[in-house]
Amino acid sequence: MATFVVPANVSIVEDAETLRKACEGWGTNEKAVISVLAHRNATQRKQIRQAYWDLYQEDLVKRLESELKGDFERAVYRWILEPQDRDAVLANVALKKSSDYHVIVEIACVRSAEELLAVRRAYQARYKHSLEEDVAAHTTGDVRKLLVGLVTTFRYEGAEINTRLAKSEANILQDAIKDKKFSNDEVIRILTTRSKTQLMATFNGFKDDQGTSITKALLGEPADNEFKRLLRIAIRCINEPLKYYEKILRNAIRKFGTDEDAITRVIVTRAEKDLLDIKELYYKRNSVPLDQAVAKETSGDYKAFLLALLGKQD
Amino acid sequence: MAHLQELEALTKALSGLGIDEQSLISILGKSDPARRTTFRQRSTHFFIEDERSFERWDDHRINLLRLEFVRFENALVLWAMHPWERDARLVHEALTLVPQSYRVILEIACTRSSEELLGARRAYHSLYDHSIEEDVAIHVTGSERKLLVALVSAYRYEGPKVSEDAAKSEAKLIAKAIKNGDKKNPIDDDEVIRILTTRSKPHLKAIYKHYKEVSGKNINEDIEAADFILKETVECLCNPHAYFSKVVDEAIRNDADHNTKKALTRVIVTRADVDLKGIKEEYNSLYGVPLTPKIDDNVNGNYKDLLLALMTRD
């Protein structure tokens, strides 16, 4: 469920005018920017961009890029883009830092098959390369095999489960883990081609059989290398995305020196999806409301923007 | 003498691709018992002398004839189909015939546009409740799996923008892998796979061009020795008209086997709305004879009429 609040009566033209006024003259009226954008859904934001262009022959996004700064600017920029365009930008940025490849796994595994397709289209439109082209060029070996497989799959989205298959593939995974051959072709085949429902049945079968979840089973020796890390993230994103996001937030907020990129990413990408559920999970796990934790670790307009997305009404 | 001519006509009606239904009706249909006996006695490739003094159909021949009778039906059904369903069914059928049918999979993956391939993947979901990559991965093993799964999953950038520097350096990479062919099969080279399965077609054509400068020979001459599947992949991606011409020519030959013959229907039907004109031109330039009369000579009946209708539609 979405978290931010959209007022009952919205005038797109007025919004465009408000934003124009906020950007005119010296400095920017950040509060006005937040009061509009943080309270509009994706369709409305798209309409506002269009109206702004129609009225002022200027790209609202470019204008905001030049007016705003820092974490606040990054958050607003990502928020105002359409979801598939946003994911394309996130993927492209993530490719530049090898420690950020989990963002690509996130996008590939949490989005639906159609959403991932839209991301691939948006990526091509923006960067004149296919997503898989760039992922493959920036990675090598097993990590490449896994990531390219994850971003190119167009998973069947039906609810059918083949129990026998789930059992046999759970065994294949178990054997791979036992033999410490985590990156063998079969593991990658299963993870990168099977439907999500089938995979969840496989992971459940694994748990029933082995008494421990597959992600826990993957924790043993050897210590996490990059491939193993991404493999576990892929499994968690497919199996329990809410818990995955809660953990990302928990780590981002707890870490010495807050990870604003991670906080922005989770809040902005999930605000229209399941941020409410993530908030509940966060509270259950940490006994502190997410809003409070975010408010403690962030400041200024960036903080105000995040809190608005989290549901705060002015 | 009319007998001899009729016999020849009947033999021709039952040889080659498709069946000449009209001749069979007018000659055999109108024949009296004596004529038919002569037909059986003289057609030793269709009938065998039974020990109990009668001429018996060779069962193997009946089965082959069935395939020829049904060629028209299959072509018509395929022609009427939505292109997406067509490609999905062709791949699904090919998967039951691997490894002889690898060519069909890579043909479809490499010669369709990005959107056409995507459509085929959607249709595959509807028809078979699995994703195409899921089934390819299960049915194809070894080195070919990596190539074919990646080929069917690609969503190549379709714009004209090409980085000549990248194309040059990737041509060098491929040349090196091919030169090392006796130590390691190029199909096992991660970089070869990456380049062939993620780069855009214009980019690959640029690589084709640069390859000659780098290695002295054309890539398809060098790759000839290496791996048949790799060679056909490169051909489909860089020179589809030559590839299709070759496949059609093989299908019309007398010694063609069942699978090779099926390719005639597949190519004509799937390319009729796309680039048959280009294929005909390339065929003429490769083999020195125009394709249409060749089809006229070697194909029979309604099947022939349908193919010619598809081929002469401009």
XYZ file of C-alpha atoms in Angstrom:
628
model
C 0.000 0.000 0.000
C 1.153 3.512 -0.756
C 2.137 5.807 2.060
C 2.112 9.392 0.849
C -1.096 11.364 0.869
C -2.688 12.815 -2.246
C -5.288 15.559 -1.740
C -8.768 14.991 -3.139
C -8.722 17.974 -5.496
C -5.651 18.331 -7.636
C -5.169 20.908 -10.347
C -2.289 19.936 -12.554
C -1.991 23.405 -14.051
C -1.876 25.025 -10.628
C 0.788 22.557 -9.599
C 2.892 23.485 -12.591
C 2.470 27.153 -11.746
C 3.356 26.570 -8.109
C 6.523 24.776 -9.106
C 7.427 27.505 -11.571
C 7.039 30.129 -8.888
C 9.068 28.016 -6.487
C 11.967 27.961 -8.929
C 11.842 31.583 -10.031
C 14.127 34.259 -8.721
C 16.858 33.807 -6.153
C 16.951 30.472 -4.455
C 14.230 27.888 -4.468
C 11.149 27.424 -2.366
C 11.855 23.837 -1.405
C 8.793 23.617 0.840
C 6.572 24.374 -2.147
C 8.314 21.721 -4.213
C 7.730 19.178 -1.479
C 4.153 20.246 -0.874
C 3.307 19.511 -4.481
C 5.495 16.657 -5.668
C 5.497 14.557 -2.513
C 1.729 14.443 -2.686
C 1.174 13.417 -6.275
C 1.089 9.914 -7.721
C 3.009 8.795 -10.790
C 0.276 9.695 -13.265
C -0.134 13.139 -11.772
C 3.611 13.776 -11.723
C 3.789 12.851 -15.392
C 0.918 15.221 -16.166
C 2.600 18.012 -14.203
C 5.790 17.567 -16.219
C 3.764 17.766 -19.407
C 1.789 20.814 -18.221
C 5.019 22.534 -17.155
C 6.430 21.944 -20.614
C 3.278 23.173 -22.309
C 3.227 26.332 -20.216
C 6.901 27.220 -20.056
C 8.675 25.223 -22.788
C 11.074 23.909 -20.186
C 11.690 20.436 -18.815
C 10.641 20.528 -15.176
C 13.093 17.778 -14.326
C 16.044 19.689 -15.744
C 14.930 22.823 -13.934
C 14.691 21.059 -10.610
C 18.061 19.408 -11.232
C 19.641 22.829 -11.497
C 17.720 24.400 -8.615
C 18.049 21.711 -5.966
C 21.137 20.217 -4.353
C 22.504 17.219 -2.549
C 20.485 14.362 -1.179
C 17.295 16.345 -1.567
C 17.923 16.852 -5.278
C 18.757 13.178 -5.819
C 15.590 12.132 -4.033
C 13.318 14.527 -5.917
C 14.928 13.638 -9.241
C 14.300 9.955 -8.698
C 10.805 10.582 -7.406
C 9.685 12.660 -10.336
C 10.822 10.197 -12.981
C 8.423 7.499 -14.137
C 9.052 4.181 -12.356
C 10.682 2.445 -15.306
C 12.852 5.456 -16.107
C 13.803 5.730 -12.450
C 14.858 2.076 -12.334
C 16.879 2.554 -15.509
C 18.736 5.465 -13.896
C 19.273 3.496 -10.682
C 20.651 0.549 -12.654
C 22.987 2.719 -14.672
C 24.293 4.472 -11.559
C 24.705 1.142 -9.770
C 26.807 -0.245 -12.597
C 29.431 2.365 -11.908
C 30.244 0.964 -8.455
C 30.800 -2.734 -8.091
C 29.656 -2.626 -4.486
C 26.245 -1.483 -5.724
C 25.427 -4.385 -7.997
C 22.786 -5.530 -5.519
C 20.631 -2.645 -6.790
C 20.542 -4.356 -10.166
C 19.559 -7.616 -8.503
C 16.841 -5.749 -6.616
C 15.383 -4.242 -9.740
C 15.566 -7.472 -11.691
C 14.026 -9.610 -8.959
C 11.452 -7.389 -7.250
C 9.837 -5.940 -10.365
C 7.261 -7.968 -12.253
C 8.170 -9.359 -15.657
C 6.343 -6.564 -17.444
C 7.860 -3.895 -15.195
C 11.346 -5.234 -15.845
C 10.613 -5.134 -19.567
C 9.577 -1.495 -19.256
C 12.841 -0.794 -17.429
C 14.805 -2.391 -20.256
C 12.989 -0.205 -22.787
C 13.530 2.926 -20.725
C 17.209 2.032 -20.346
C 17.622 1.753 -24.101
C 15.868 5.056 -24.691
C 18.110 6.795 -22.188
C 21.488 5.204 -22.714
C 21.383 3.870 -26.294
C 22.536 0.475 -25.094
C 20.584 -2.466 -23.860
C 20.665 -3.029 -20.116
C 22.188 -6.471 -20.547
C 24.854 -5.050 -22.834
C 26.065 -2.670 -20.153
C 25.713 -5.160 -17.304
C 27.732 -7.711 -19.297
C 30.405 -5.192 -20.213
C 30.902 -4.116 -16.588
C 31.037 -7.561 -15.021
C 32.925 -10.792 -15.499
C 32.685 -14.466 -14.718
C 29.977 -15.797 -12.459
C 28.703 -12.395 -11.420
C 28.133 -11.595 -15.074
C 26.311 -14.872 -15.673
C 24.016 -14.225 -12.727
C 23.304 -10.552 -13.385
C 22.779 -10.891 -17.139
C 20.491 -13.845 -16.529
C 18.501 -11.896 -13.948
C 18.022 -8.769 -16.060
C 17.120 -10.597 -19.272
C 14.619 -13.074 -17.959
C 10.957 -12.614 -18.834
C 9.494 -14.880 -16.203
C 6.210 -16.665 -16.646
C 3.837 -14.984 -14.190
C 1.248 -17.691 -13.637
C 0.445 -19.278 -10.289
C 1.022 -22.881 -11.380
C 3.444 -24.890 -9.294
C 4.979 -28.182 -10.282
C 5.674 -29.800 -6.893
C 7.839 -32.564 -8.281
C 9.958 -30.035 -10.127
C 10.218 -27.884 -6.996
C 11.503 -30.887 -5.064
C 14.021 -31.903 -7.682
C 15.318 -28.360 -8.117
C 15.537 -27.895 -4.353
C 17.757 -30.985 -4.380
C 19.898 -29.549 -7.148
C 20.362 -26.404 -5.058
C 21.118 -28.433 -1.972
C 23.751 -30.461 -3.815
C 25.353 -27.314 -5.145
C 25.532 -25.878 -1.654
C 26.907 -29.115 -0.218
C 29.596 -29.293 -2.903
C 30.260 -25.573 -2.520
C 29.613 -25.177 -6.251
C 27.360 -22.148 -5.772
C 27.802 -20.737 -9.207
C 27.262 -23.833 -11.267
C 25.095 -23.629 -14.356
C 22.147 -25.349 -12.741
C 21.923 -22.879 -9.868
C 21.986 -20.011 -12.311
C 19.501 -21.707 -14.629
C 16.983 -22.205 -11.832
C 17.361 -18.733 -10.353
C 17.281 -16.915 -13.675
C 14.545 -18.730 -15.587
C 11.910 -20.219 -13.292
C 8.729 -18.307 -12.468
C 8.607 -16.614 -9.071
C 5.815 -18.856 -7.798
C 7.764 -21.929 -8.821
C 10.891 -20.568 -7.137
C 9.053 -19.814 -3.902
C 7.767 -23.381 -3.905
C 11.333 -24.574 -4.447
C 12.654 -22.461 -1.572
C 9.868 -23.688 0.703
C 10.607 -27.249 -0.283
C 14.251 -26.607 0.531
C 13.342 -25.318 3.968
C 11.022 -28.235 4.709
C 13.648 -30.693 3.619
C 16.762 -29.170 5.130
C 15.262 -27.541 8.196
C 16.931 -24.275 7.329
C 16.191 -21.575 4.772
C 18.300 -21.569 1.638
C 19.704 -18.136 2.414
C 20.908 -19.345 5.799
C 22.346 -22.458 4.191
C 24.302 -20.224 1.834
C 25.951 -18.456 4.751
C 28.537 -21.142 5.449
C 32.111 -21.381 4.234
C 33.548 -19.936 2.120
C 32.779 -16.505 3.436
C 30.627 -14.342 1.234
C 32.221 -13.592 -2.063
C 30.522 -11.174 -4.410
C 28.669 -13.899 -6.274
C 27.311 -15.487 -3.109
C 26.255 -12.121 -1.788
C 24.294 -11.329 -4.943
C 22.845 -14.838 -5.058
C 21.469 -14.484 -1.529
C 20.041 -11.071 -2.357
C 18.350 -12.465 -5.475
C 16.747 -15.225 -3.430
C 15.592 -12.826 -0.724
C 14.179 -10.372 -3.257
C 12.195 -13.121 -4.935
C 11.102 -14.826 -1.756
C 10.559 -12.051 0.802
C 11.009 -8.599 -0.707
C 9.475 -6.806 2.271
C 11.923 -8.314 4.724
C 14.731 -7.540 2.313
C 13.778 -3.867 2.134
C 13.347 -3.645 5.884
C 16.871 -4.938 6.327
C 18.261 -2.465 3.790
C 16.634 0.368 5.725
C 17.767 -0.972 9.063
C 21.361 -1.190 7.886
C 21.214 2.193 6.164
C 19.947 3.896 9.272
C 22.022 2.050 11.799
C 25.315 2.336 9.992
C 27.804 4.809 11.317
C 27.165 7.496 8.783
C 23.728 7.045 7.277
C 23.468 5.594 3.798
C 21.239 8.227 2.222
C 21.334 6.593 -1.210
C 19.845 3.416 0.170
C 17.196 5.240 2.188
C 16.232 7.340 -0.821
C 16.123 4.325 -3.069
C 13.871 2.238 -0.851
C 11.484 5.032 0.065
C 11.216 6.488 -3.411
C 10.825 3.163 -5.219
C 8.382 1.629 -2.743
C 6.311 4.668 -1.695
C 3.706 3.830 -4.309
C 3.903 0.097 -3.769
C 4.348 -1.472 -0.379
C 6.087 1.075 1.824
C 3.256 0.824 4.336
C 3.955 -2.882 4.782
C 7.673 -2.177 5.036
C 6.950 0.414 7.722
C 4.948 -2.101 9.733
C 7.693 -4.656 9.405
C 10.268 -2.079 10.457
C 8.340 -1.174 13.540
C 7.865 -4.812 14.492
C 11.552 -5.507 14.088
C 13.021 -2.346 15.607
C 10.314 -1.097 17.988
C 10.800 2.350 16.515
C 8.596 3.784 13.762
C 10.450 4.195 10.493
C 9.465 7.876 10.326
C 11.139 8.499 13.637
C 14.314 6.669 12.676
C 14.551 8.529 9.381
C 13.854 11.876 11.086
C 16.672 11.224 13.531
C 19.274 10.453 10.865
C 18.414 13.004 8.178
C 17.946 16.719 8.087
C 16.604 19.710 6.214
C 14.600 19.534 3.033
C 15.764 16.003 2.384
C 14.246 14.924 5.687
C 11.023 16.839 5.021
C 10.691 15.210 1.621
C 11.241 11.693 2.947
C 8.779 12.187 5.783
C 6.173 13.475 3.332
C 6.635 10.353 1.218
C 6.334 8.296 4.360
C 2.917 9.758 4.961
C 3.338 12.984 6.832
C 0.800 15.643 5.920
C 1.659 19.306 6.388
C 3.225 -44.540 -74.382
C 0.609 -42.638 -72.501
C 1.224 -45.227 -69.806
C 4.861 -44.305 -69.506
C 4.118 -40.613 -69.393
C 1.434 -41.201 -66.794
C 3.802 -43.264 -64.705
C 6.398 -40.540 -64.842
C 3.794 -37.975 -63.931
C 2.632 -40.030 -60.968
C 6.178 -40.563 -59.757
C 6.830 -36.852 -59.981
C 3.544 -36.109 -58.238
C 4.718 -38.162 -55.299
C 8.332 -36.951 -55.199
C 9.896 -33.805 -53.894
C 8.220 -31.438 -51.554
C 4.472 -31.519 -51.292
C 2.083 -33.648 -53.350
C 0.684 -32.842 -56.762
C -2.911 -33.496 -55.810
C -4.383 -32.609 -59.210
C -2.220 -35.055 -61.117
C -3.023 -37.802 -58.668
C -6.727 -37.141 -59.042
C -6.707 -36.946 -62.832
C -4.424 -39.945 -63.387
C -4.816 -42.289 -60.472
C -8.342 -41.196 -59.641
C -9.515 -41.982 -63.122
C -7.550 -45.207 -63.494
C -9.087 -48.636 -63.904
C -7.823 -51.634 -61.880
C -5.422 -52.744 -64.615
C -3.742 -49.331 -64.777
C -3.359 -49.262 -61.039
C -1.783 -52.709 -61.057
C 0.740 -51.488 -63.614
C 1.382 -48.476 -61.433
C 2.081 -50.667 -58.430
C 4.259 -53.087 -60.354
C 6.355 -50.381 -61.959
C 6.719 -48.172 -58.862
C 9.209 -50.257 -57.018
C 10.208 -47.466 -54.697
C 6.651 -47.297 -53.379
C 5.550 -50.912 -53.554
C 7.257 -54.171 -52.702
C 6.554 -57.615 -54.029
C 4.891 -59.518 -51.232
C 5.613 -63.232 -50.852
C 1.917 -63.950 -51.238
C 1.873 -62.545 -54.782
C 0.626 -59.036 -54.482
C 2.267 -55.602 -54.527
C 2.346 -54.062 -51.094
C 2.864 -50.428 -50.066
C 6.208 -49.907 -48.400
C 5.182 -48.714 -44.911
C 8.118 -46.387 -44.652
C 7.000 -44.767 -47.901
C 3.481 -44.293 -46.579
C 4.859 -42.452 -43.573
C 7.007 -40.247 -45.767
C 4.058 -39.559 -48.044
C 1.939 -38.566 -45.074
C 4.504 -35.922 -44.239
C 4.319 -34.620 -47.782
C 0.518 -34.540 -47.814
C 0.492 -32.587 -44.609
C 3.060 -30.034 -45.745
C 0.368 -27.817 -47.253
C -1.764 -27.977 -44.121
C 1.168 -27.125 -41.869
C 2.211 -24.250 -44.090
C -1.300 -22.818 -44.165
C -1.814 -23.124 -40.432
C 1.557 -21.499 -39.818
C 0.790 -18.744 -42.311
C -2.517 -17.860 -40.698
C -0.956 -17.647 -37.247
C 0.004 -14.486 -35.453
C 3.805 -14.116 -35.880
C 4.265 -14.295 -32.112
C 2.420 -17.594 -31.841
C 4.278 -18.869 -34.864
C 7.685 -18.252 -33.363
C 6.645 -19.592 -29.953
C 5.355 -22.822 -31.471
C 8.417 -23.217 -33.683
C 10.756 -22.886 -30.714
C 8.661 -25.242 -28.593
C 8.689 -27.866 -31.328
C 12.401 -27.384 -31.868
C 13.040 -28.058 -28.195
C 11.580 -31.537 -28.596
C 14.023 -32.238 -31.403
C 17.275 -30.939 -29.960
C 20.110 -30.956 -30.752
C 19.373 -31.211 -34.481
C 17.033 -28.269 -34.128
C 19.343 -25.790 -32.391
C 19.381 -23.927 -35.656
C 15.661 -23.107 -35.401
C 16.095 -21.596 -31.951
C 19.005 -19.409 -32.882
C 17.332 -18.480 -36.174
C 14.311 -17.113 -34.384
C 16.319 -15.481 -31.618
C 18.719 -13.756 -34.011
C 16.670 -12.782 -37.068
C 13.639 -11.311 -35.303
C 13.573 -7.699 -34.185
C 13.718 -7.028 -30.460
C 9.984 -6.423 -30.274
C 9.147 -9.482 -32.396
C 11.249 -11.684 -30.117
C 9.557 -10.165 -27.094
C 6.175 -10.943 -28.632
C 7.233 -14.539 -29.156
C 8.207 -14.735 -25.492
C 4.802 -13.449 -24.461
C 3.025 -15.933 -26.711
C 5.178 -18.662 -25.228
C 3.861 -17.788 -21.768
C 0.297 -18.095 -23.004
C 0.796 -21.302 -24.898
C 3.035 -23.261 -22.585
C 2.814 -21.721 -19.081
C 6.570 -21.454 -18.996
C 9.026 -18.839 -20.077
C 10.960 -19.542 -23.240
C 14.276 -19.271 -21.433
C 13.106 -21.733 -18.792
C 12.396 -24.389 -21.408
C 15.458 -23.689 -23.517
C 17.616 -23.973 -20.393
C 16.089 -27.315 -19.490
C 16.313 -28.865 -22.941
C 19.698 -27.542 -24.014
C 22.805 -28.589 -22.174
C 26.494 -27.865 -22.295
C 28.070 -24.868 -23.909
C 25.154 -24.352 -26.253
C 22.850 -23.637 -23.327
C 24.670 -20.455 -22.366
C 24.506 -19.207 -25.927
C 20.910 -20.133 -26.699
C 19.405 -18.970 -23.396
C 21.157 -15.638 -23.751
C 20.079 -15.329 -27.389
C 16.385 -15.870 -26.646
C 16.551 -13.477 -23.679
C 18.174 -10.594 -25.515
C 16.388 -7.306 -25.954
C 18.893 -5.632 -28.214
C 19.162 -1.899 -28.631
C 17.861 -1.153 -32.117
C 19.247 2.320 -32.732
C 21.979 3.080 -35.244
C 24.502 4.423 -32.732
C 27.684 2.353 -32.786
C 30.986 2.886 -31.016
C 33.583 2.071 -33.665
C 36.320 1.802 -31.034
C 34.377 -0.767 -29.037
C 33.539 -2.645 -32.250
C 37.218 -2.719 -33.212
C 38.373 -3.979 -29.845
C 35.600 -6.567 -29.728
C 36.525 -7.782 -33.200
C 40.034 -8.344 -31.816
C 38.618 -10.240 -28.834
C 36.629 -12.548 -31.090
C 39.566 -13.066 -33.433
C 41.728 -14.046 -30.483
C 39.134 -16.502 -29.215
C 38.788 -18.100 -32.622
C 42.549 -18.362 -33.023
C 42.679 -20.121 -29.658
C 39.984 -22.449 -30.944
C 42.010 -25.617 -30.648
C 42.648 -25.002 -26.941
C 39.260 -23.629 -26.002
C 36.080 -23.701 -28.023
C 35.080 -20.083 -28.789
C 31.544 -20.921 -27.686
C 32.966 -21.348 -24.169
C 34.576 -17.938 -24.247
C 32.641 -15.554 -21.990
C 33.563 -12.543 -24.058
C 32.416 -14.105 -27.325
C 29.095 -14.962 -25.710
C 28.774 -11.504 -24.197
C 29.392 -9.789 -27.505
C 27.127 -11.992 -29.595
C 24.249 -12.057 -27.132
C 24.113 -8.449 -25.934
C 25.456 -6.122 -28.621
C 23.080 -4.416 -31.038
C 22.908 -5.676 -34.619
C 24.437 -2.524 -36.133
C 27.278 -2.914 -33.617
C 27.739 -6.552 -34.620
C 27.799 -5.598 -38.285
C 30.558 -3.107 -37.458
C 32.461 -5.899 -35.715
C 31.992 -8.065 -38.825
C 33.536 -5.300 -40.890
C 36.481 -4.704 -38.529
C 37.144 -8.411 -38.150
C 38.444 -8.666 -41.679
C 40.932 -5.869 -40.994
C 42.044 -7.523 -37.792
C 42.316 -11.096 -38.937
C 42.688 -10.944 -42.695
C 39.765 -13.247 -43.287
C 36.003 -12.874 -42.996
C 34.667 -13.970 -39.654
C 32.504 -16.695 -41.164
C 35.525 -18.216 -42.913
C 37.518 -18.302 -39.686
C 34.647 -19.548 -37.592
C 33.882 -22.329 -40.082
C 36.349 -24.600 -38.403
C 35.352 -23.642 -34.910
C 31.734 -24.243 -34.093
C 28.777 -24.745 -36.372
C 26.330 -23.104 -34.024
C 28.564 -20.082 -33.558
C 28.899 -19.752 -37.294
C 25.160 -19.798 -37.840
C 24.646 -17.327 -34.995
C 27.047 -14.869 -36.598
C 25.400 -15.384 -39.961
C 21.883 -14.868 -38.649
C 22.931 -11.713 -36.839
C 25.089 -10.139 -39.542
C 23.845 -11.559 -42.816
C 20.384 -13.079 -42.416
C 19.582 -13.063 -46.132
C 22.559 -15.270 -46.878
C 21.605 -17.541 -44.001
C 18.010 -17.917 -45.194
C 19.115 -18.478 -48.783
C 21.368 -21.278 -47.640
C 18.662 -22.916 -45.525
C 16.156 -22.790 -48.383
C 18.654 -24.217 -50.843
C 19.411 -27.136 -48.519
C 15.689 -27.816 -48.135
C 15.092 -28.141 -51.849
C 17.939 -30.581 -52.447
C 17.076 -34.189 -53.195
C 19.039 -35.589 -50.295
C 17.424 -33.321 -47.719
C 16.203 -35.060 -44.583
C 12.867 -34.426 -42.893
C 14.016 -31.592 -40.642
C 15.925 -29.883 -43.408
C 12.867 -29.991 -45.654
C 10.653 -28.429 -42.975
C 12.818 -25.357 -43.150
C 11.334 -24.411 -46.527
C 7.914 -23.807 -45.017
C 9.426 -22.120 -42.000
C 11.541 -19.655 -43.936
C 9.018 -18.728 -46.612
C 6.116 -18.365 -44.182
C 8.020 -16.482 -41.475
C 9.800 -14.109 -43.848
C 6.970 -13.513 -46.334
C 5.905 -10.300 -44.599
C 9.448 -9.253 -43.748
C 12.280 -9.623 -46.222
C 11.556 -12.337 -48.796
C 12.478 -9.925 -51.544
C 15.960 -9.464 -50.071
C 16.306 -13.200 -49.570
C 15.375 -13.863 -53.206
C 17.975 -11.351 -54.384
C 20.651 -12.849 -52.160
C 19.732 -16.366 -53.297
C 20.142 -15.347 -56.895
C 23.503 -13.766 -56.227
C 24.744 -16.740 -54.181
C 23.555 -19.561 -56.421
C 23.267 -17.924 -59.813
C 19.660 -18.967 -60.302
C 16.469 -17.214 -59.198
C 14.606 -18.879 -56.339
C 11.027 -18.720 -57.604
C 11.496 -20.985 -60.643
C 13.555 -23.349 -58.502
C 10.609 -23.699 -56.133
C 8.312 -24.197 -59.109
C 10.439 -27.107 -60.311
C 11.050 -28.877 -57.039
C 7.793 -28.448 -55.175
C 4.353 -29.895 -55.897
C 0.667 -29.189 -55.685
C -1.202 -26.925 -53.327
C 1.893 -26.617 -51.179
C 3.799 -25.180 -54.116
C 0.950 -22.863 -55.062
C 0.826 -21.515 -51.534
C 4.579 -20.904 -51.379
C 4.593 -19.212 -54.770
C 1.653 -17.068 -53.721
C 3.619 -15.939 -50.660
C 6.737 -15.326 -52.719
C 5.206 -13.295 -55.506
C 3.050 -10.961 -53.514
C 4.696 -7.596 -54.202
